[in-house]
């Protein structure tokens, strides 16, 4: 089983494009308080894509829908469009090193009302220059991995795994895979600059027995994959 896997993405242009897009989005939010979501106000983080409650159908996250301010929807759409190249790169990384997990997630269907913006992943989280206290992601897939990509121009913000006594000095464009449900993790303060991260993950309920039954009843649904 993978504990911590650190590597580089195969498309640095995608890294640059994603960094510019998130940086622009971040400062737009700082300059326009009415565009800030509740999660941005509270945690300097937002979640895009789809969630699912146990036994229910998938639904679009409130950050994706911009339910707090409809005028902000275009900002979200522009951001997610700009992130497609880096999502392509992350998908290729997973397919290369974790083919079984890639195949498993490829079989997930969201139904007709939830787009597959991030390839095999239903959801991403974007952290905006935030210090994350040590935690387990108790709602993540307990048998899977999350994939974190560091972006920005920064010093510090090392990713820490206290159970393993490991400190990962992430560089922009690097990706780290680890079991977020099992491993306690957090990051140190940023010493200089601005650090963003995109986390690709799967909520545990997407792999529940009830959701498997939903798959069986929707065999005609097509998976919208990101095109290389």
Tab-separated table of C-alpha atoms in Angstrom:
chain	number	residue	atom	x	y	z
A	1	UNK	CA	0.000	0.000	0.000
A	2	UNK	CA	1.203	3.507	-0.842
A	3	UNK	CA	2.021	5.632	2.189
A	4	UNK	CA	3.356	8.853	0.656
A	5	UNK	CA	4.244	9.219	-3.037
A	6	UNK	CA	5.914	12.471	-4.141
A	7	UNK	CA	6.411	13.158	-7.844
A	8	UNK	CA	6.184	15.825	-10.526
A	9	UNK	CA	3.394	16.431	-13.014
A	10	UNK	CA	4.064	15.957	-16.722
A	11	UNK	CA	2.765	19.346	-17.918
A	12	UNK	CA	4.420	22.395	-16.388
A	13	UNK	CA	2.475	24.735	-18.678
A	14	UNK	CA	-0.678	23.420	-17.039
A	15	UNK	CA	0.858	24.193	-13.645
A	16	UNK	CA	1.561	27.783	-14.725
A	17	UNK	CA	-1.943	28.216	-16.139
A	18	UNK	CA	-3.569	26.823	-12.996
A	19	UNK	CA	-1.432	29.048	-10.772
A	20	UNK	CA	-2.414	32.165	-12.716
A	21	UNK	CA	-6.087	31.243	-12.647
A	22	UNK	CA	-6.201	30.507	-8.912
A	23	UNK	CA	-4.120	33.590	-8.094
A	24	UNK	CA	-6.511	35.779	-10.095
A	25	UNK	CA	-9.536	34.127	-8.463
A	26	UNK	CA	-8.022	34.541	-4.979
A	27	UNK	CA	-7.365	38.265	-5.317
A	28	UNK	CA	-10.752	38.782	-6.949
A	29	UNK	CA	-12.329	37.249	-3.845
A	30	UNK	CA	-10.265	39.457	-1.550
A	31	UNK	CA	-11.322	42.553	-3.493
A	32	UNK	CA	-15.005	41.574	-3.726
A	33	UNK	CA	-16.395	40.455	-0.349
A	34	UNK	CA	-19.859	39.702	-1.748
A	35	UNK	CA	-18.334	37.054	-4.017
A	36	UNK	CA	-16.796	35.124	-1.132
A	37	UNK	CA	-18.495	31.881	-0.225
A	38	UNK	CA	-19.114	30.812	3.342
A	39	UNK	CA	-16.296	28.255	3.112
A	40	UNK	CA	-13.897	30.910	1.813
A	41	UNK	CA	-14.791	33.246	4.677
A	42	UNK	CA	-14.395	30.465	7.222
A	43	UNK	CA	-11.481	28.334	5.993
A	44	UNK	CA	-9.906	30.023	2.953
A	45	UNK	CA	-10.867	26.898	1.031
A	46	UNK	CA	-13.546	25.922	-1.469
A	47	UNK	CA	-14.816	22.619	-2.842
A	48	UNK	CA	-15.855	22.209	-6.441
A	49	UNK	CA	-17.560	19.322	-8.185
A	50	UNK	CA	-20.058	16.970	-6.579
A	51	UNK	CA	-20.901	15.614	-3.143
A	52	UNK	CA	-23.294	12.901	-2.115
A	53	UNK	CA	-25.262	12.201	1.049
A	54	UNK	CA	-25.592	8.570	2.040
A	55	UNK	CA	-28.388	7.009	0.026
A	56	UNK	CA	-28.997	10.091	-2.114
A	57	UNK	CA	-28.035	11.067	-5.642
A	58	UNK	CA	-24.970	13.238	-6.327
A	59	UNK	CA	-25.402	16.986	-6.147
A	60	UNK	CA	-23.268	19.928	-7.201
A	61	UNK	CA	-21.403	21.642	-4.363
A	62	UNK	CA	-22.594	25.080	-3.300
A	63	UNK	CA	-19.212	26.570	-4.254
A	64	UNK	CA	-19.604	25.221	-7.787
A	65	UNK	CA	-23.169	26.480	-8.053
A	66	UNK	CA	-22.191	29.841	-6.538
A	67	UNK	CA	-25.427	29.698	-4.589
A	68	UNK	CA	-24.347	32.594	-2.350
A	69	UNK	CA	-24.016	35.043	-5.276
A	70	UNK	CA	-25.203	34.268	-8.788
A	71	UNK	CA	-22.980	37.037	-10.185
A	72	UNK	CA	-19.980	34.990	-9.062
A	73	UNK	CA	-20.895	32.051	-11.315
A	74	UNK	CA	-18.836	33.300	-14.265
A	75	UNK	CA	-15.778	33.574	-12.012
A	76	UNK	CA	-16.208	29.941	-10.986
A	77	UNK	CA	-16.735	28.801	-14.567
A	78	UNK	CA	-13.582	30.591	-15.735
A	79	UNK	CA	-11.566	29.056	-12.907
A	80	UNK	CA	-12.731	25.496	-13.542
A	81	UNK	CA	-12.141	25.840	-17.283
A	82	UNK	CA	-8.566	27.009	-16.626
A	83	UNK	CA	-7.970	23.993	-14.358
A	84	UNK	CA	-8.788	21.406	-17.024
A	85	UNK	CA	-5.171	21.000	-18.271
A	86	UNK	CA	-3.833	20.341	-14.772
A	87	UNK	CA	-6.726	17.953	-14.116
A	88	UNK	CA	-5.708	16.117	-17.291
A	89	UNK	CA	-2.180	15.826	-15.932
A	90	UNK	CA	-3.355	14.521	-12.556
A	91	UNK	CA	-5.567	11.946	-14.280
A	92	UNK	CA	-2.605	10.735	-16.354
A	93	UNK	CA	-0.516	10.461	-13.191
A	94	UNK	CA	-3.149	8.306	-11.489
A	95	UNK	CA	-3.570	6.120	-14.571
A	96	UNK	CA	0.202	5.605	-14.807
A	97	UNK	CA	0.921	4.729	-11.185
A	98	UNK	CA	-2.444	3.582	-9.815
A	99	UNK	CA	-4.149	1.958	-12.766
A	100	UNK	CA	-6.496	-0.154	-10.638
A	101	UNK	CA	-7.706	2.911	-8.708
A	102	UNK	CA	-8.061	4.866	-11.957
A	103	UNK	CA	-10.195	2.092	-13.439
A	104	UNK	CA	-12.309	1.905	-10.291
A	105	UNK	CA	-13.026	5.636	-10.303
A	106	UNK	CA	-13.628	5.655	-14.055
A	107	UNK	CA	-16.675	3.475	-13.429
A	108	UNK	CA	-18.333	6.095	-11.247
A	109	UNK	CA	-21.273	7.772	-12.937
A	110	UNK	CA	-22.729	10.991	-11.645
A	111	UNK	CA	-25.991	10.960	-13.542
A	112	UNK	CA	-27.104	13.549	-16.098
A	113	UNK	CA	-27.009	16.643	-13.888
A	114	UNK	CA	-23.463	16.575	-12.478
A	115	UNK	CA	-20.617	17.247	-14.944
A	116	UNK	CA	-17.342	15.337	-14.644
A	117	UNK	CA	-15.136	18.410	-14.721
A	118	UNK	CA	-12.127	16.717	-13.102
A	119	UNK	CA	-11.990	13.439	-15.003
A	120	UNK	CA	-12.202	10.457	-12.676
A	121	UNK	CA	-12.556	12.629	-9.574
A	122	UNK	CA	-15.976	13.865	-8.463
A	123	UNK	CA	-14.546	16.646	-6.306
A	124	UNK	CA	-11.575	18.915	-5.704
A	125	UNK	CA	-10.714	21.259	-2.862
A	126	UNK	CA	-8.677	24.412	-3.385
A	127	UNK	CA	-6.804	25.801	-0.387
A	128	UNK	CA	-5.926	29.483	-0.627
A	129	UNK	CA	-2.708	30.253	1.277
A	130	UNK	CA	-3.992	28.488	4.355
A	131	UNK	CA	-2.335	26.692	7.255
A	132	UNK	CA	-4.017	23.338	7.755
A	133	UNK	CA	-4.015	21.943	11.289
A	134	UNK	CA	-3.331	18.234	11.745
A	135	UNK	CA	-6.367	16.197	10.786
A	136	UNK	CA	-7.708	13.035	9.195
A	137	UNK	CA	-10.166	13.385	6.327
A	138	UNK	CA	-12.796	11.118	7.834
A	139	UNK	CA	-15.204	11.503	4.899
A	140	UNK	CA	-12.675	10.486	2.231
A	141	UNK	CA	-12.542	7.048	0.634
A	142	UNK	CA	-11.006	4.863	3.392
A	143	UNK	CA	-9.432	2.539	0.821
A	144	UNK	CA	-8.177	5.196	-1.557
A	145	UNK	CA	-5.812	8.098	-1.964
A	146	UNK	CA	-6.037	11.824	-2.300
A	147	UNK	CA	-3.759	13.704	-4.682
A	148	UNK	CA	-2.468	17.117	-3.626
A	149	UNK	CA	-0.813	19.537	-6.059
A	150	UNK	CA	1.161	22.506	-4.718
A	151	UNK	CA	1.050	25.797	-6.633
A	152	UNK	CA	2.413	29.309	-6.211
A	153	UNK	CA	5.639	31.086	-5.323
A	154	UNK	CA	6.360	30.360	-1.688
A	155	UNK	CA	8.703	29.188	1.025
A	156	UNK	CA	7.571	27.037	3.916
A	157	UNK	CA	4.183	25.345	4.071
A	158	UNK	CA	5.755	21.899	4.333
A	159	UNK	CA	3.331	18.971	4.419
A	160	UNK	CA	3.694	17.027	7.673
A	161	UNK	CA	2.823	13.426	8.535
A	162	UNK	CA	3.487	13.134	12.297
A	163	UNK	CA	2.638	9.413	12.491
A	164	UNK	CA	5.442	8.709	10.021
A	165	UNK	CA	7.681	11.532	11.244
A	166	UNK	CA	7.884	12.750	7.635
A	167	UNK	CA	8.157	16.354	6.473
A	168	UNK	CA	7.555	16.897	2.734
A	169	UNK	CA	8.999	20.082	1.238
A	170	UNK	CA	6.662	20.568	-1.678
A	171	UNK	CA	7.700	22.573	-4.715
A	172	UNK	CA	5.268	24.195	-7.164
A	173	UNK	CA	4.000	21.630	-9.651
A	174	UNK	CA	4.744	18.625	-7.472
A	175	UNK	CA	2.039	16.131	-6.615
A	176	UNK	CA	1.828	14.019	-3.484
A	177	UNK	CA	-0.453	10.999	-3.121
A	178	UNK	CA	-1.370	9.647	0.302
A	179	UNK	CA	-4.276	7.971	2.147
A	180	UNK	CA	-5.917	11.050	3.665
A	181	UNK	CA	-8.421	8.950	5.625
A	182	UNK	CA	-5.687	7.017	7.427
A	183	UNK	CA	-2.762	9.422	7.750
A	184	UNK	CA	-2.781	12.382	10.108
A	185	UNK	CA	-1.564	15.370	8.084
A	186	UNK	CA	-1.254	19.150	8.086
A	187	UNK	CA	1.074	21.854	6.866
A	188	UNK	CA	3.481	24.321	8.447
A	189	UNK	CA	3.140	28.116	8.111
A	190	UNK	CA	4.146	29.810	4.873
A	191	UNK	CA	7.304	31.849	5.429
A	192	UNK	CA	7.196	33.831	2.195
A	193	UNK	CA	4.850	34.269	-0.754
A	194	UNK	CA	1.513	32.647	-1.498
A	195	UNK	CA	0.868	28.910	-1.553
A	196	UNK	CA	-2.169	27.314	-3.135
A	197	UNK	CA	-3.017	23.646	-3.308
A	198	UNK	CA	-5.533	21.598	-5.259
A	199	UNK	CA	-6.635	18.347	-3.658
A	200	UNK	CA	-8.310	15.694	-5.831
A	201	UNK	CA	-10.296	13.272	-3.698
A	202	UNK	CA	-13.300	10.946	-3.487
A	203	UNK	CA	-15.969	11.157	-0.806
A	204	UNK	CA	-16.540	7.765	0.824
A	205	UNK	CA	-20.257	7.757	0.013
A	206	UNK	CA	-19.500	7.625	-3.712
A	207	UNK	CA	-18.236	4.092	-3.138
A	208	UNK	CA	-20.997	2.974	-0.786
A	209	UNK	CA	-23.223	-0.039	-1.453
A	210	UNK	CA	-26.273	2.148	-2.058
A	211	UNK	CA	-24.405	4.183	-4.646
A	212	UNK	CA	-23.271	0.967	-6.338
A	213	UNK	CA	-26.967	0.147	-6.756
A	214	UNK	CA	-27.434	3.556	-8.347
A	215	UNK	CA	-24.706	2.666	-10.877
A	216	UNK	CA	-26.460	-0.569	-11.795
A	217	UNK	CA	-29.689	1.286	-12.479
A	218	UNK	CA	-27.952	3.845	-14.689
A	219	UNK	CA	-25.957	1.697	-17.092
A	220	UNK	CA	-26.788	4.022	-19.973
A	221	UNK	CA	-25.133	7.026	-18.342
A	222	UNK	CA	-21.920	8.085	-20.009
A	223	UNK	CA	-18.869	9.269	-18.138
A	224	UNK	CA	-17.756	12.682	-19.310
A	225	UNK	CA	-13.983	12.414	-19.402
A	226	UNK	CA	-11.538	15.241	-19.798
A	227	UNK	CA	-9.934	15.015	-23.213
A	228	UNK	CA	-6.167	15.050	-23.537
